[in-house]
């Protein structure tokens, strides 16, 4: 019923891709709502409450909640937090912060997973640039998701773009992943490396592409809560993610409201 290829990567039928799209749209709409909700004075936990309600109102289940003991619906990672921040009420968001919001949902047994980094009010232009570069790196990686290309082309395109923008850190131990009937499936996807390696991309694969880019060093550590990943030098980090299907018509960005059409068309010009 759930097909895998010889590399152990789940291959979806057209009907299953439609279900992945439905799950992806729940996540996409939730993140759009969260993006519009972020403002100074809110706490990450306020955003978590909004996210859980939005997901459940659509008949879906927040996939992060309870995942390996994670206590919340979103990961909320502020400033020097790279990923996996636990949303709490401990500190209000302030003008000038950036917050990465990562969100996953299960609909009808199928997963969506996506993340955005959002400015809180007016932020330093260096942070605006960091977010722009990280998001663009994600789209460069997504554009490599065409039938016949190789898995390592994704990380190659991500890294090539980031390196071309200046000196930034790409934490090497974190990356993307296959997605489908589980949130994290084979293969693991690096955000760096050489092209032309690994499995050939084929129609029906669904992959979550998620670069993290640090303003300073690539080195990170995990806080005592066993979840929150922070930069070692305390400099800010950005994170963007989409879940994407490989199709004969090119990448289908399952968690983007327009399926990725606008951004992918810009890249091809
Ligand atoms: Mg995610
Ligand atoms: Mg992910």
PDB file of C-alpha atoms and ligand atoms in Angstrom:
ATOM      1  CA  UNK A   1       0.000   0.000   0.000  1.00  0.00           C
ATOM      2  CA  UNK A   2       2.916   2.342   0.730  1.00  0.00           C
ATOM      3  CA  UNK A   3       5.506   1.817  -1.975  1.00  0.00           C
ATOM      4  CA  UNK A   4       9.211   2.344  -1.410  1.00  0.00           C
ATOM      5  CA  UNK A   5      11.985   2.394  -4.000  1.00  0.00           C
ATOM      6  CA  UNK A   6      15.205   0.398  -3.691  1.00  0.00           C
ATOM      7  CA  UNK A   7      16.735   3.185  -1.582  1.00  0.00           C
ATOM      8  CA  UNK A   8      13.911   2.888   0.949  1.00  0.00           C
ATOM      9  CA  UNK A   9      12.356   6.208  -0.156  1.00  0.00           C
ATOM     10  CA  UNK A  10       8.559   6.276  -0.093  1.00  0.00           C
ATOM     11  CA  UNK A  11       7.027   6.795  -3.555  1.00  0.00           C
ATOM     12  CA  UNK A  12       3.519   8.280  -3.575  1.00  0.00           C
ATOM     13  CA  UNK A  13       0.788   7.606  -6.115  1.00  0.00           C
ATOM     14  CA  UNK A  14      -1.086  10.549  -7.653  1.00  0.00           C
ATOM     15  CA  UNK A  15      -3.926  10.029  -5.157  1.00  0.00           C
ATOM     16  CA  UNK A  16      -1.465   9.980  -2.268  1.00  0.00           C
ATOM     17  CA  UNK A  17       0.169  13.184  -3.533  1.00  0.00           C
ATOM     18  CA  UNK A  18      -3.240  14.851  -3.433  1.00  0.00           C
ATOM     19  CA  UNK A  19      -3.496  13.851   0.226  1.00  0.00           C
ATOM     20  CA  UNK A  20       0.000  15.199   0.877  1.00  0.00           C
ATOM     21  CA  UNK A  21      -1.123  18.450  -0.732  1.00  0.00           C
ATOM     22  CA  UNK A  22      -4.164  18.659   1.535  1.00  0.00           C
ATOM     23  CA  UNK A  23      -1.953  18.180   4.612  1.00  0.00           C
ATOM     24  CA  UNK A  24       0.568  20.655   3.220  1.00  0.00           C
ATOM     25  CA  UNK A  25      -2.112  23.298   2.768  1.00  0.00           C
ATOM     26  CA  UNK A  26      -3.161  22.980   6.413  1.00  0.00           C
ATOM     27  CA  UNK A  27       0.423  23.761   7.393  1.00  0.00           C
ATOM     28  CA  UNK A  28       0.750  26.509   4.767  1.00  0.00           C
ATOM     29  CA  UNK A  29      -2.411  28.276   5.918  1.00  0.00           C
ATOM     30  CA  UNK A  30      -1.414  27.940   9.570  1.00  0.00           C
ATOM     31  CA  UNK A  31       1.991  29.496   8.953  1.00  0.00           C
ATOM     32  CA  UNK A  32       0.399  32.313   6.944  1.00  0.00           C
ATOM     33  CA  UNK A  33      -1.849  33.031   9.906  1.00  0.00           C
ATOM     34  CA  UNK A  34       1.129  32.945  12.288  1.00  0.00           C
ATOM     35  CA  UNK A  35       3.196  35.192  10.037  1.00  0.00           C
ATOM     36  CA  UNK A  36       0.448  37.813  10.155  1.00  0.00           C
ATOM     37  CA  UNK A  37       0.014  37.383  13.912  1.00  0.00           C
ATOM     38  CA  UNK A  38       3.618  38.030  14.987  1.00  0.00           C
ATOM     39  CA  UNK A  39       4.057  41.349  16.777  1.00  0.00           C
ATOM     40  CA  UNK A  40       6.037  42.817  19.670  1.00  0.00           C
ATOM     41  CA  UNK A  41       4.613  41.892  23.086  1.00  0.00           C
ATOM     42  CA  UNK A  42       3.387  38.447  22.055  1.00  0.00           C
ATOM     43  CA  UNK A  43       5.055  35.348  23.392  1.00  0.00           C
ATOM     44  CA  UNK A  44       5.992  32.238  21.421  1.00  0.00           C
ATOM     45  CA  UNK A  45       3.396  30.367  23.475  1.00  0.00           C
ATOM     46  CA  UNK A  46       0.691  32.768  22.187  1.00  0.00           C
ATOM     47  CA  UNK A  47       1.670  31.721  18.670  1.00  0.00           C
ATOM     48  CA  UNK A  48       1.576  28.071  19.674  1.00  0.00           C
ATOM     49  CA  UNK A  49      -2.017  28.425  20.887  1.00  0.00           C
ATOM     50  CA  UNK A  50      -3.023  30.050  17.576  1.00  0.00           C
ATOM     51  CA  UNK A  51      -1.291  27.282  15.621  1.00  0.00           C
ATOM     52  CA  UNK A  52      -2.874  24.393  17.509  1.00  0.00           C
ATOM     53  CA  UNK A  53      -6.356  25.856  17.100  1.00  0.00           C
ATOM     54  CA  UNK A  54      -5.843  26.524  13.370  1.00  0.00           C
ATOM     55  CA  UNK A  55      -4.647  22.971  12.746  1.00  0.00           C
ATOM     56  CA  UNK A  56      -7.384  21.301  14.776  1.00  0.00           C
ATOM     57  CA  UNK A  57     -10.065  23.539  13.212  1.00  0.00           C
ATOM     58  CA  UNK A  58      -9.087  22.003   9.859  1.00  0.00           C
ATOM     59  CA  UNK A  59      -9.566  18.487  11.228  1.00  0.00           C
ATOM     60  CA  UNK A  60      -5.817  17.879  11.330  1.00  0.00           C
ATOM     61  CA  UNK A  61      -3.441  16.903  14.154  1.00  0.00           C
ATOM     62  CA  UNK A  62      -0.354  18.878  15.238  1.00  0.00           C
ATOM     63  CA  UNK A  63       2.454  16.428  14.455  1.00  0.00           C
ATOM     64  CA  UNK A  64       5.134  18.003  16.656  1.00  0.00           C
ATOM     65  CA  UNK A  65       3.112  17.699  19.842  1.00  0.00           C
ATOM     66  CA  UNK A  66       4.358  14.564  21.578  1.00  0.00           C
ATOM     67  CA  UNK A  67       6.968  13.856  18.904  1.00  0.00           C
ATOM     68  CA  UNK A  68       9.833  12.319  20.906  1.00  0.00           C
ATOM     69  CA  UNK A  69       8.334  14.150  23.871  1.00  0.00           C
ATOM     70  CA  UNK A  70       8.225  17.622  22.264  1.00  0.00           C
ATOM     71  CA  UNK A  71       5.610  19.572  24.253  1.00  0.00           C
ATOM     72  CA  UNK A  72       4.143  21.984  21.664  1.00  0.00           C
ATOM     73  CA  UNK A  73       2.553  22.461  18.235  1.00  0.00           C
ATOM     74  CA  UNK A  74       5.280  24.720  16.827  1.00  0.00           C
ATOM     75  CA  UNK A  75       8.995  25.072  17.234  1.00  0.00           C
ATOM     76  CA  UNK A  76       9.673  28.744  17.934  1.00  0.00           C
ATOM     77  CA  UNK A  77      13.325  29.740  17.633  1.00  0.00           C
ATOM     78  CA  UNK A  78      14.155  33.366  18.417  1.00  0.00           C
ATOM     79  CA  UNK A  79      17.342  35.187  17.306  1.00  0.00           C
ATOM     80  CA  UNK A  80      20.351  32.948  18.128  1.00  0.00           C
ATOM     81  CA  UNK A  81      18.086  29.907  18.426  1.00  0.00           C
ATOM     82  CA  UNK A  82      18.545  27.916  15.220  1.00  0.00           C
ATOM     83  CA  UNK A  83      15.773  25.303  15.405  1.00  0.00           C
ATOM     84  CA  UNK A  84      13.675  23.252  17.857  1.00  0.00           C
ATOM     85  CA  UNK A  85      12.952  26.097  20.294  1.00  0.00           C
ATOM     86  CA  UNK A  86      10.156  25.288  22.746  1.00  0.00           C
ATOM     87  CA  UNK A  87       7.470  27.988  22.807  1.00  0.00           C
ATOM     88  CA  UNK A  88       6.945  29.414  26.301  1.00  0.00           C
ATOM     89  CA  UNK A  89       5.700  32.575  27.981  1.00  0.00           C
ATOM     90  CA  UNK A  90       9.100  33.265  29.528  1.00  0.00           C
ATOM     91  CA  UNK A  91      10.024  36.143  27.226  1.00  0.00           C
ATOM     92  CA  UNK A  92       7.906  38.446  25.081  1.00  0.00           C
ATOM     93  CA  UNK A  93       8.881  39.089  21.491  1.00  0.00           C
ATOM     94  CA  UNK A  94      10.528  42.492  21.066  1.00  0.00           C
ATOM     95  CA  UNK A  95      10.857  44.830  18.137  1.00  0.00           C
ATOM     96  CA  UNK A  96      14.022  43.817  16.277  1.00  0.00           C
ATOM     97  CA  UNK A  97      13.797  40.081  17.042  1.00  0.00           C
ATOM     98  CA  UNK A  98      13.486  37.437  14.378  1.00  0.00           C
ATOM     99  CA  UNK A  99      11.513  34.282  15.073  1.00  0.00           C
ATOM    100  CA  UNK A 100      11.605  31.025  13.158  1.00  0.00           C
ATOM    101  CA  UNK A 101       8.302  29.159  13.321  1.00  0.00           C
ATOM    102  CA  UNK A 102       8.345  25.503  12.303  1.00  0.00           C
ATOM    103  CA  UNK A 103       5.027  23.676  12.087  1.00  0.00           C
ATOM    104  CA  UNK A 104       3.771  20.240  11.125  1.00  0.00           C
ATOM    105  CA  UNK A 105       0.349  18.649  10.750  1.00  0.00           C
ATOM    106  CA  UNK A 106      -1.138  15.261   9.941  1.00  0.00           C
ATOM    107  CA  UNK A 107      -4.276  15.071   7.816  1.00  0.00           C
ATOM    108  CA  UNK A 108      -5.789  11.725   6.899  1.00  0.00           C
ATOM    109  CA  UNK A 109      -2.502  10.029   7.855  1.00  0.00           C
ATOM    110  CA  UNK A 110      -0.275  12.249   5.681  1.00  0.00           C
ATOM    111  CA  UNK A 111       2.232  14.814   6.931  1.00  0.00           C
ATOM    112  CA  UNK A 112       3.093  18.390   6.051  1.00  0.00           C
ATOM    113  CA  UNK A 113       6.109  20.249   7.486  1.00  0.00           C
ATOM    114  CA  UNK A 114       7.141  23.838   6.829  1.00  0.00           C
ATOM    115  CA  UNK A 115       8.933  26.741   8.498  1.00  0.00           C
ATOM    116  CA  UNK A 116       9.302  30.492   8.071  1.00  0.00           C
ATOM    117  CA  UNK A 117      11.418  33.114   9.776  1.00  0.00           C
ATOM    118  CA  UNK A 118       9.555  36.314  10.508  1.00  0.00           C
ATOM    119  CA  UNK A 119      10.729  39.767  11.635  1.00  0.00           C
ATOM    120  CA  UNK A 120       9.198  41.211  14.804  1.00  0.00           C
ATOM    121  CA  UNK A 121       8.442  44.787  13.804  1.00  0.00           C
ATOM    122  CA  UNK A 122      11.407  46.625  12.306  1.00  0.00           C
ATOM    123  CA  UNK A 123      14.637  44.630  12.303  1.00  0.00           C
ATOM    124  CA  UNK A 124      18.279  45.345  11.488  1.00  0.00           C
ATOM    125  CA  UNK A 125      18.898  45.218   7.703  1.00  0.00           C
ATOM    126  CA  UNK A 126      21.505  42.517   8.325  1.00  0.00           C
ATOM    127  CA  UNK A 127      18.715  40.288   9.642  1.00  0.00           C
ATOM    128  CA  UNK A 128      16.433  41.099   6.725  1.00  0.00           C
ATOM    129  CA  UNK A 129      19.283  40.057   4.447  1.00  0.00           C
ATOM    130  CA  UNK A 130      19.909  36.866   6.470  1.00  0.00           C
ATOM    131  CA  UNK A 131      16.253  35.887   6.104  1.00  0.00           C
ATOM    132  CA  UNK A 132      16.222  36.724   2.394  1.00  0.00           C
ATOM    133  CA  UNK A 133      19.335  34.618   1.754  1.00  0.00           C
ATOM    134  CA  UNK A 134      17.990  31.658   3.731  1.00  0.00           C
ATOM    135  CA  UNK A 135      14.640  31.713   1.969  1.00  0.00           C
ATOM    136  CA  UNK A 136      16.257  32.081  -1.442  1.00  0.00           C
ATOM    137  CA  UNK A 137      18.631  29.198  -0.635  1.00  0.00           C
ATOM    138  CA  UNK A 138      15.572  27.067   0.135  1.00  0.00           C
ATOM    139  CA  UNK A 139      14.029  27.936  -3.237  1.00  0.00           C
ATOM    140  CA  UNK A 140      17.303  27.126  -5.033  1.00  0.00           C
ATOM    141  CA  UNK A 141      17.248  23.733  -3.348  1.00  0.00           C
ATOM    142  CA  UNK A 142      13.591  23.225  -4.225  1.00  0.00           C
ATOM    143  CA  UNK A 143      14.254  24.047  -7.888  1.00  0.00           C
ATOM    144  CA  UNK A 144      16.631  21.062  -7.991  1.00  0.00           C
ATOM    145  CA  UNK A 145      13.742  18.680  -7.238  1.00  0.00           C
ATOM    146  CA  UNK A 146      13.218  17.520 -10.794  1.00  0.00           C
ATOM    147  CA  UNK A 147      12.970  13.979 -12.109  1.00  0.00           C
ATOM    148  CA  UNK A 148      16.398  12.605 -12.980  1.00  0.00           C
ATOM    149  CA  UNK A 149      18.523  14.871 -10.789  1.00  0.00           C
ATOM    150  CA  UNK A 150      20.437  13.466  -7.827  1.00  0.00           C
ATOM    151  CA  UNK A 151      19.696  13.890  -4.144  1.00  0.00           C
ATOM    152  CA  UNK A 152      22.960  15.675  -3.329  1.00  0.00           C
ATOM    153  CA  UNK A 153      22.181  18.340  -5.952  1.00  0.00           C
ATOM    154  CA  UNK A 154      19.785  19.878  -3.402  1.00  0.00           C
ATOM    155  CA  UNK A 155      22.420  20.612  -0.759  1.00  0.00           C
ATOM    156  CA  UNK A 156      24.859  21.641  -3.447  1.00  0.00           C
ATOM    157  CA  UNK A 157      22.444  24.309  -4.739  1.00  0.00           C
ATOM    158  CA  UNK A 158      21.629  25.506  -1.206  1.00  0.00           C
ATOM    159  CA  UNK A 159      25.278  25.853  -0.225  1.00  0.00           C
ATOM    160  CA  UNK A 160      26.370  27.347  -3.542  1.00  0.00           C
ATOM    161  CA  UNK A 161      23.812  30.104  -3.197  1.00  0.00           C
ATOM    162  CA  UNK A 162      24.647  30.893   0.454  1.00  0.00           C
ATOM    163  CA  UNK A 163      28.422  30.907  -0.179  1.00  0.00           C
ATOM    164  CA  UNK A 164      27.879  33.312  -3.062  1.00  0.00           C
ATOM    165  CA  UNK A 165      26.248  35.807  -0.700  1.00  0.00           C
ATOM    166  CA  UNK A 166      29.130  36.154   1.775  1.00  0.00           C
ATOM    167  CA  UNK A 167      30.377  34.550   4.961  1.00  0.00           C
ATOM    168  CA  UNK A 168      27.565  32.697   6.667  1.00  0.00           C
ATOM    169  CA  UNK A 169      27.380  29.516   8.717  1.00  0.00           C
ATOM    170  CA  UNK A 170      25.435  26.483   7.517  1.00  0.00           C
ATOM    171  CA  UNK A 171      25.133  24.077  10.468  1.00  0.00           C
ATOM    172  CA  UNK A 172      26.271  20.808   8.873  1.00  0.00           C
ATOM    173  CA  UNK A 173      24.502  18.415  11.237  1.00  0.00           C
ATOM    174  CA  UNK A 174      20.952  19.599  10.412  1.00  0.00           C
ATOM    175  CA  UNK A 175      19.097  19.126   7.140  1.00  0.00           C
ATOM    176  CA  UNK A 176      15.963  18.104   5.337  1.00  0.00           C
ATOM    177  CA  UNK A 177      14.229  14.753   5.094  1.00  0.00           C
ATOM    178  CA  UNK A 178      11.761  12.588   3.295  1.00  0.00           C
ATOM    179  CA  UNK A 179       8.141  13.040   4.383  1.00  0.00           C
ATOM    180  CA  UNK A 180       4.918  11.106   3.882  1.00  0.00           C
ATOM    181  CA  UNK A 181       3.187   8.727   6.256  1.00  0.00           C
ATOM    182  CA  UNK A 182       5.709   9.921   8.845  1.00  0.00           C
ATOM    183  CA  UNK A 183       7.223  13.341   9.364  1.00  0.00           C
ATOM    184  CA  UNK A 184      10.837  12.205   9.211  1.00  0.00           C
ATOM    185  CA  UNK A 185      11.548   9.513   6.658  1.00  0.00           C
ATOM    186  CA  UNK A 186      14.486   8.553   4.463  1.00  0.00           C
ATOM    187  CA  UNK A 187      16.439  10.157   2.947  1.00  0.00           C
ATOM    188  CA  UNK A 188      18.251  12.706   5.095  1.00  0.00           C
ATOM    189  CA  UNK A 189      19.092  15.763   2.989  1.00  0.00           C
ATOM    190  CA  UNK A 190      22.239  17.814   3.598  1.00  0.00           C
ATOM    191  CA  UNK A 191      22.284  21.574   3.079  1.00  0.00           C
ATOM    192  CA  UNK A 192      25.812  21.389   1.701  1.00  0.00           C
ATOM    193  CA  UNK A 193      28.101  19.198  -0.338  1.00  0.00           C
ATOM    194  CA  UNK A 194      28.968  18.073  -3.836  1.00  0.00           C
ATOM    195  CA  UNK A 195      26.446  17.454  -6.616  1.00  0.00           C
ATOM    196  CA  UNK A 196      25.683  14.297  -8.556  1.00  0.00           C
ATOM    197  CA  UNK A 197      25.492  11.843  -5.667  1.00  0.00           C
ATOM    198  CA  UNK A 198      22.876   9.767  -3.936  1.00  0.00           C
ATOM    199  CA  UNK A 199      19.571   8.440  -5.223  1.00  0.00           C
ATOM    200  CA  UNK A 200      18.110   9.747  -8.480  1.00  0.00           C
ATOM    201  CA  UNK A 201      15.001  11.844  -7.875  1.00  0.00           C
ATOM    202  CA  UNK A 202      11.825  10.257  -9.172  1.00  0.00           C
ATOM    203  CA  UNK A 203       8.180  11.153  -9.457  1.00  0.00           C
ATOM    204  CA  UNK A 204       6.251  10.588  -6.236  1.00  0.00           C
ATOM    205  CA  UNK A 205       9.088  11.398  -3.829  1.00  0.00           C
ATOM    206  CA  UNK A 206       8.212  13.994  -1.178  1.00  0.00           C
ATOM    207  CA  UNK A 207      11.091  15.824   0.459  1.00  0.00           C
ATOM    208  CA  UNK A 208      11.255  18.571   3.080  1.00  0.00           C
ATOM    209  CA  UNK A 209      13.903  21.136   2.141  1.00  0.00           C
ATOM    210  CA  UNK A 210      15.034  23.204   5.122  1.00  0.00           C
ATOM    211  CA  UNK A 211      18.184  25.295   5.130  1.00  0.00           C
ATOM    212  CA  UNK A 212      19.356  27.014   8.302  1.00  0.00           C
ATOM    213  CA  UNK A 213      21.763  29.907   7.868  1.00  0.00           C
ATOM    214  CA  UNK A 214      23.710  31.601  10.671  1.00  0.00           C
ATOM    215  CA  UNK A 215      25.003  35.152  10.611  1.00  0.00           C
ATOM    216  CA  UNK A 216      28.225  33.926  12.248  1.00  0.00           C
ATOM    217  CA  UNK A 217      29.747  30.530  12.868  1.00  0.00           C
ATOM    218  CA  UNK A 218      28.175  27.292  11.663  1.00  0.00           C
ATOM    219  CA  UNK A 219      28.782  25.822  15.130  1.00  0.00           C
ATOM    220  CA  UNK A 220      25.761  25.119  17.304  1.00  0.00           C
ATOM    221  CA  UNK A 221      24.947  23.514  20.628  1.00  0.00           C
ATOM    222  CA  UNK A 222      21.814  22.140  22.279  1.00  0.00           C
ATOM    223  CA  UNK A 223      20.514  23.812  25.446  1.00  0.00           C
ATOM    224  CA  UNK A 224      19.836  21.922  28.697  1.00  0.00           C
ATOM    225  CA  UNK A 225      16.149  21.521  27.687  1.00  0.00           C
ATOM    226  CA  UNK A 226      17.505  18.908  25.226  1.00  0.00           C
ATOM    227  CA  UNK A 227      15.696  20.601  22.324  1.00  0.00           C
ATOM    228  CA  UNK A 228      16.691  24.183  21.647  1.00  0.00           C
ATOM    229  CA  UNK A 229      19.595  24.479  19.206  1.00  0.00           C
ATOM    230  CA  UNK A 230      21.524  27.761  19.491  1.00  0.00           C
ATOM    231  CA  UNK A 231      24.537  29.225  17.738  1.00  0.00           C
ATOM    232  CA  UNK A 232      27.755  28.926  19.741  1.00  0.00           C
ATOM    233  CA  UNK A 233      28.667  32.578  19.083  1.00  0.00           C
ATOM    234  CA  UNK A 234      25.215  33.919  19.986  1.00  0.00           C
ATOM    235  CA  UNK A 235      24.657  35.424  16.537  1.00  0.00           C
ATOM    236  CA  UNK A 236      21.234  35.109  14.890  1.00  0.00           C
ATOM    237  CA  UNK A 237      20.084  32.296  12.632  1.00  0.00           C
ATOM    238  CA  UNK A 238      17.270  31.922  10.097  1.00  0.00           C
ATOM    239  CA  UNK A 239      15.382  28.834   8.931  1.00  0.00           C
ATOM    240  CA  UNK A 240      12.914  28.209   6.099  1.00  0.00           C
ATOM    241  CA  UNK A 241      11.286  24.950   5.053  1.00  0.00           C
ATOM    242  CA  UNK A 242       8.802  23.559   2.554  1.00  0.00           C
ATOM    243  CA  UNK A 243       7.568  20.031   1.870  1.00  0.00           C
ATOM    244  CA  UNK A 244       7.865  19.368  -1.852  1.00  0.00           C
ATOM    245  CA  UNK A 245       6.751  16.607  -4.233  1.00  0.00           C
ATOM    246  CA  UNK A 246       8.819  15.587  -7.244  1.00  0.00           C
ATOM    247  CA  UNK A 247       6.557  15.421 -10.325  1.00  0.00           C
ATOM    248  CA  UNK A 248       7.002  15.265 -14.081  1.00  0.00           C
ATOM    249  CA  UNK A 249       5.803  18.877 -14.139  1.00  0.00           C
ATOM    250  CA  UNK A 250       8.604  19.915 -11.795  1.00  0.00           C
ATOM    251  CA  UNK A 251       8.595  20.579  -8.048  1.00  0.00           C
ATOM    252  CA  UNK A 252       5.159  20.813  -6.438  1.00  0.00           C
ATOM    253  CA  UNK A 253       5.557  22.796  -3.228  1.00  0.00           C
ATOM    254  CA  UNK A 254       2.942  21.124  -1.072  1.00  0.00           C
ATOM    255  CA  UNK A 255       3.127  23.602   1.817  1.00  0.00           C
ATOM    256  CA  UNK A 256       3.087  26.755  -0.359  1.00  0.00           C
ATOM    257  CA  UNK A 257      -0.380  28.157  -0.963  1.00  0.00           C
ATOM    258  CA  UNK A 258       0.306  28.582  -4.701  1.00  0.00           C
ATOM    259  CA  UNK A 259       2.236  25.300  -4.966  1.00  0.00           C
ATOM    260  CA  UNK A 260       5.429  27.297  -5.466  1.00  0.00           C
ATOM    261  CA  UNK A 261       4.404  28.614  -8.895  1.00  0.00           C
ATOM    262  CA  UNK A 262       5.399  32.239  -8.391  1.00  0.00           C
ATOM    263  CA  UNK A 263       8.820  31.748  -6.822  1.00  0.00           C
ATOM    264  CA  UNK A 264       9.812  28.917  -9.164  1.00  0.00           C
ATOM    265  CA  UNK A 265       8.804  30.971 -12.221  1.00  0.00           C
ATOM    266  CA  UNK A 266      11.065  33.813 -10.997  1.00  0.00           C
ATOM    267  CA  UNK A 267      13.986  31.390 -10.659  1.00  0.00           C
ATOM    268  CA  UNK A 268      13.583  30.195 -14.220  1.00  0.00           C
ATOM    269  CA  UNK A 269      13.747  33.707 -15.666  1.00  0.00           C
TER     270      UNK A 269
HETATM  271 MG1  LIG B   1       9.858  21.519  10.098  1.00  0.00          MG
HETATM  272 MG1  LIG B   2      11.386  19.242   8.667  1.00  0.00          MG
END
